[in-house]
Amino acid sequence: MSRLEKVKHFFGIEKLTKYTHDFFDASNIRSSLYVASVVVVLELWMICSTLFFQFVGDLNRSDKWLFTHLLCYSVLLISALVLLIYSILHLKKIVKNHNVWWTIRFVFAVISIAFGIYISYLDYLKGEQFITLMTMTIIVFCFTVWRPVYSIIFLTTSYGVFFYLCNSAIPASYATKVNLSIVLIIILLSAINSYRQKLSEAKKDEQLEQAHDILLKLSISDEVTGIANMNYFRGQSFELINKNGIDIHQYIYLYFDIENFKMLNQKYGFWEGNSFLKKFADLLNQTFEKSLTAHFSNDNFVVLTKDERIKEKVLDICKKLSEYQYDIKLGIKVGAYKPENKEVLPLVACDHARYACNSIKKHYNITYCLYDETMSLRFQKKQYIINNFDSAIKNEYIQVYYQPFVNSQTGKICGMEALARWNDPQFGFLSPVDFIETLEEYYQIHRLDMYIVEKVCQHIESARARGRKIIPVSLNFSRLDFDSLNLAEEVENCLKKYNIDKSDIHIEITESTLSEDDIKLQEELKSFRAHGYALWLDDFGSGYSGLNVLKEYDFDLLKIDMKFLSNFEGNERARQILKNVINLAKDIGMQTLTEGVETQEAYDFLRENGCEKLQGYLFSKPISREELEAKLDAGTFVIE
């Protein structure tokens, strides 16, 4: 603190915060209420007692004396009444004019000090002490708080005037001078001390208030964007839709997903990513004024707003996003849900809107989607899958089906692919697309895949125990399996548990799960390779980076995606591509297996062009283990 600041602090002329000003005002209004009440009572008592003793008792003062004193008492009484009434009105917030209240308080102080000087002067002339002046200055400057500079000016002026008047009439004795000086210093110190204590209380309360505000803000707002968090959003939206007179059909929930935000984060860093999220949150607030807006998670936001010009507002947001100065194309997908009734919880409503948003993620030309009855059925099925997944495993509603693949030259079975099939007591056979995508979305797919590994091992162990010939099985794994597990270690442990030979298991990895910079997945595949497993690349040609994958990863077999055989008979280009893919695989030391073979013509073409293994409905659809063994026993299937 500089010397000037110290001087300002001593005299109380430093700049105070609004909170401190309001704290002093509130304190002084309450104190003024008490002070004014006491003065009103005292002056009424003085007026009544003076009149009583003058006319009933033996006071026998002159009319001039009586008039003068009654006038002084009355003026002080009126000023105290005005201060009392205005303080009450101010406390009840009926009036809020700070300047008027401060003026009334100042006038009361001047009248009180003038009253004290006058009465004490009369007492001094009679040889009595200046008790009234002491009392009035204590009431004015110690019970209410003034800045030290005002206390110093008013008190020194008051006692200076009083001393001048008294000394002019009767020269003051040394004792009087000392007593007057001591009283002045004590009252002045008391006034300054009151100010310091009140200032300390104000600052402490302000700090507590600021801490409370920070905690409150953290509890209701999102740290990154500054808008509401989901806890606050759920509470506020629940209150809104349940208000009396609210027509729920006029409102709509919106779920926003920002496209390519991860790329922005990777290129510009998290600080810029967070800055963008803050700008996007502000854009939502501007677009949906007087609506509830919240940061859902990562690059997702939710809004509860009136169903008015929604598509127009979404297009406006898209336009403004395109104006941002990034060399990454940013976009949005928006899902919407209109609640049917007030019983729909905000959390469920947001899930419906999110589901609608996710349904258009792969559709480049669609930005907005409203949740409808069809989605409702799909959503209910998703919820059913998640809620009943555990019981499906426990009760073995999920079973392993096998689809054989054959040697293209002999037509005999040389292996089979393990596939999950869910035969549900309520829905019957659930589509693999439905439950696999759902389990991936809810990060439960690793549990399904390891369940299949365990069942396949049990089946091989059982077949071996019964003296049956073992058919090698290929196992599919999701990209999420590598994130959720030490996959190579888990598979290895399962095979050891059932004493399964590694030559009987092939590890299939879908092309779309691979990327050049996925270090963790590369390490896991190296671990599989080190343990002696054969690695197969599944669905080759379904993605856009097939050749890069072949360059970066080491696989034993290439499974050619069945899309190459779509309209095979009349598509010469497909034939040429297939022929060249097969030759490419041979050149780099890989075998080939083509999926989706359904016609004899496709079979003949692939065999003639050197594709070693074939799979498809021409040979067999996926079948249960029992049906597989029955066909083997009947000679329908022949193992190579």
PDB file of C-alpha atoms in Angstrom, residues 253-257 296 300-302 333-337 346-363 366-386 433-435 437-439 441-442:
ATOM      1  CA  TYR A 253     -36.241 -29.879 -26.689  1.00  0.00           C
ATOM      2  CA  LEU A 254     -33.254 -29.476 -29.015  1.00  0.00           C
ATOM      3  CA  TYR A 255     -29.997 -31.429 -28.933  1.00  0.00           C
ATOM      4  CA  PHE A 256     -26.985 -29.943 -30.772  1.00  0.00           C
ATOM      5  CA  ASP A 257     -23.965 -31.922 -31.924  1.00  0.00           C
ATOM      6  CA  PHE A 296     -24.734 -31.272 -22.287  1.00  0.00           C
ATOM      7  CA  ASN A 300     -23.098 -31.199 -27.295  1.00  0.00           C
ATOM      8  CA  PHE A 301     -25.684 -28.664 -26.110  1.00  0.00           C
ATOM      9  CA  VAL A 302     -29.381 -28.780 -25.237  1.00  0.00           C
ATOM     10  CA  LYS A 333     -26.654 -31.867 -36.370  1.00  0.00           C
ATOM     11  CA  VAL A 334     -29.791 -31.067 -34.412  1.00  0.00           C
ATOM     12  CA  GLY A 335     -32.239 -33.523 -32.918  1.00  0.00           C
ATOM     13  CA  ALA A 336     -35.603 -32.342 -31.611  1.00  0.00           C
ATOM     14  CA  TYR A 337     -38.243 -33.798 -29.333  1.00  0.00           C
ATOM     15  CA  PRO A 346     -36.253 -33.583 -18.986  1.00  0.00           C
ATOM     16  CA  LEU A 347     -33.541 -36.246 -18.924  1.00  0.00           C
ATOM     17  CA  VAL A 348     -35.683 -38.606 -21.023  1.00  0.00           C
ATOM     18  CA  ALA A 349     -36.645 -35.754 -23.359  1.00  0.00           C
ATOM     19  CA  CYS A 350     -32.969 -34.907 -23.924  1.00  0.00           C
ATOM     20  CA  ASP A 351     -32.235 -38.571 -24.646  1.00  0.00           C
ATOM     21  CA  HIS A 352     -35.004 -38.622 -27.278  1.00  0.00           C
ATOM     22  CA  ALA A 353     -33.636 -35.460 -28.915  1.00  0.00           C
ATOM     23  CA  ARG A 354     -30.117 -36.951 -28.819  1.00  0.00           C
ATOM     24  CA  TYR A 355     -31.408 -40.135 -30.434  1.00  0.00           C
ATOM     25  CA  ALA A 356     -32.986 -38.096 -33.246  1.00  0.00           C
ATOM     26  CA  CYS A 357     -29.681 -36.238 -33.692  1.00  0.00           C
ATOM     27  CA  ASN A 358     -27.645 -39.449 -33.855  1.00  0.00           C
ATOM     28  CA  SER A 359     -29.992 -40.878 -36.471  1.00  0.00           C
ATOM     29  CA  ILE A 360     -28.845 -38.269 -39.032  1.00  0.00           C
ATOM     30  CA  LYS A 361     -25.128 -38.203 -38.220  1.00  0.00           C
ATOM     31  CA  LYS A 362     -24.174 -40.102 -41.361  1.00  0.00           C
ATOM     32  CA  HIS A 363     -26.512 -38.088 -43.599  1.00  0.00           C
ATOM     33  CA  ILE A 366     -29.687 -33.464 -43.320  1.00  0.00           C
ATOM     34  CA  THR A 367     -29.168 -31.047 -40.414  1.00  0.00           C
ATOM     35  CA  TYR A 368     -32.398 -31.258 -38.424  1.00  0.00           C
ATOM     36  CA  CYS A 369     -34.482 -34.244 -37.326  1.00  0.00           C
ATOM     37  CA  LEU A 370     -37.620 -34.422 -35.187  1.00  0.00           C
ATOM     38  CA  TYR A 371     -38.138 -37.474 -33.000  1.00  0.00           C
ATOM     39  CA  ASP A 372     -41.163 -39.424 -34.261  1.00  0.00           C
ATOM     40  CA  GLU A 373     -43.100 -42.606 -33.508  1.00  0.00           C
ATOM     41  CA  THR A 374     -40.753 -44.800 -35.560  1.00  0.00           C
ATOM     42  CA  MET A 375     -37.804 -43.505 -33.600  1.00  0.00           C
ATOM     43  CA  SER A 376     -39.772 -44.024 -30.425  1.00  0.00           C
ATOM     44  CA  LEU A 377     -40.085 -47.727 -31.199  1.00  0.00           C
ATOM     45  CA  ARG A 378     -36.376 -47.962 -32.037  1.00  0.00           C
ATOM     46  CA  PHE A 379     -35.510 -46.031 -28.888  1.00  0.00           C
ATOM     47  CA  GLN A 380     -37.648 -48.352 -26.770  1.00  0.00           C
ATOM     48  CA  LYS A 381     -35.887 -51.313 -28.333  1.00  0.00           C
ATOM     49  CA  LYS A 382     -32.509 -49.761 -27.499  1.00  0.00           C
ATOM     50  CA  GLN A 383     -33.556 -49.262 -23.909  1.00  0.00           C
ATOM     51  CA  TYR A 384     -34.824 -52.834 -23.817  1.00  0.00           C
ATOM     52  CA  ILE A 385     -31.504 -54.132 -25.152  1.00  0.00           C
ATOM     53  CA  ILE A 386     -29.477 -52.267 -22.532  1.00  0.00           C
ATOM     54  CA  VAL A 433     -27.396 -54.427 -36.271  1.00  0.00           C
ATOM     55  CA  ASP A 434     -29.742 -53.299 -33.507  1.00  0.00           C
ATOM     56  CA  PHE A 435     -28.070 -54.842 -30.496  1.00  0.00           C
ATOM     57  CA  GLU A 437     -24.785 -50.839 -32.460  1.00  0.00           C
ATOM     58  CA  THR A 438     -26.612 -50.266 -29.159  1.00  0.00           C
ATOM     59  CA  LEU A 439     -23.961 -52.073 -27.131  1.00  0.00           C
ATOM     60  CA  GLU A 441     -23.085 -46.832 -28.190  1.00  0.00           C
ATOM     61  CA  TYR A 442     -23.305 -47.668 -24.473  1.00  0.00           C
TER      62      TYR A 442
END
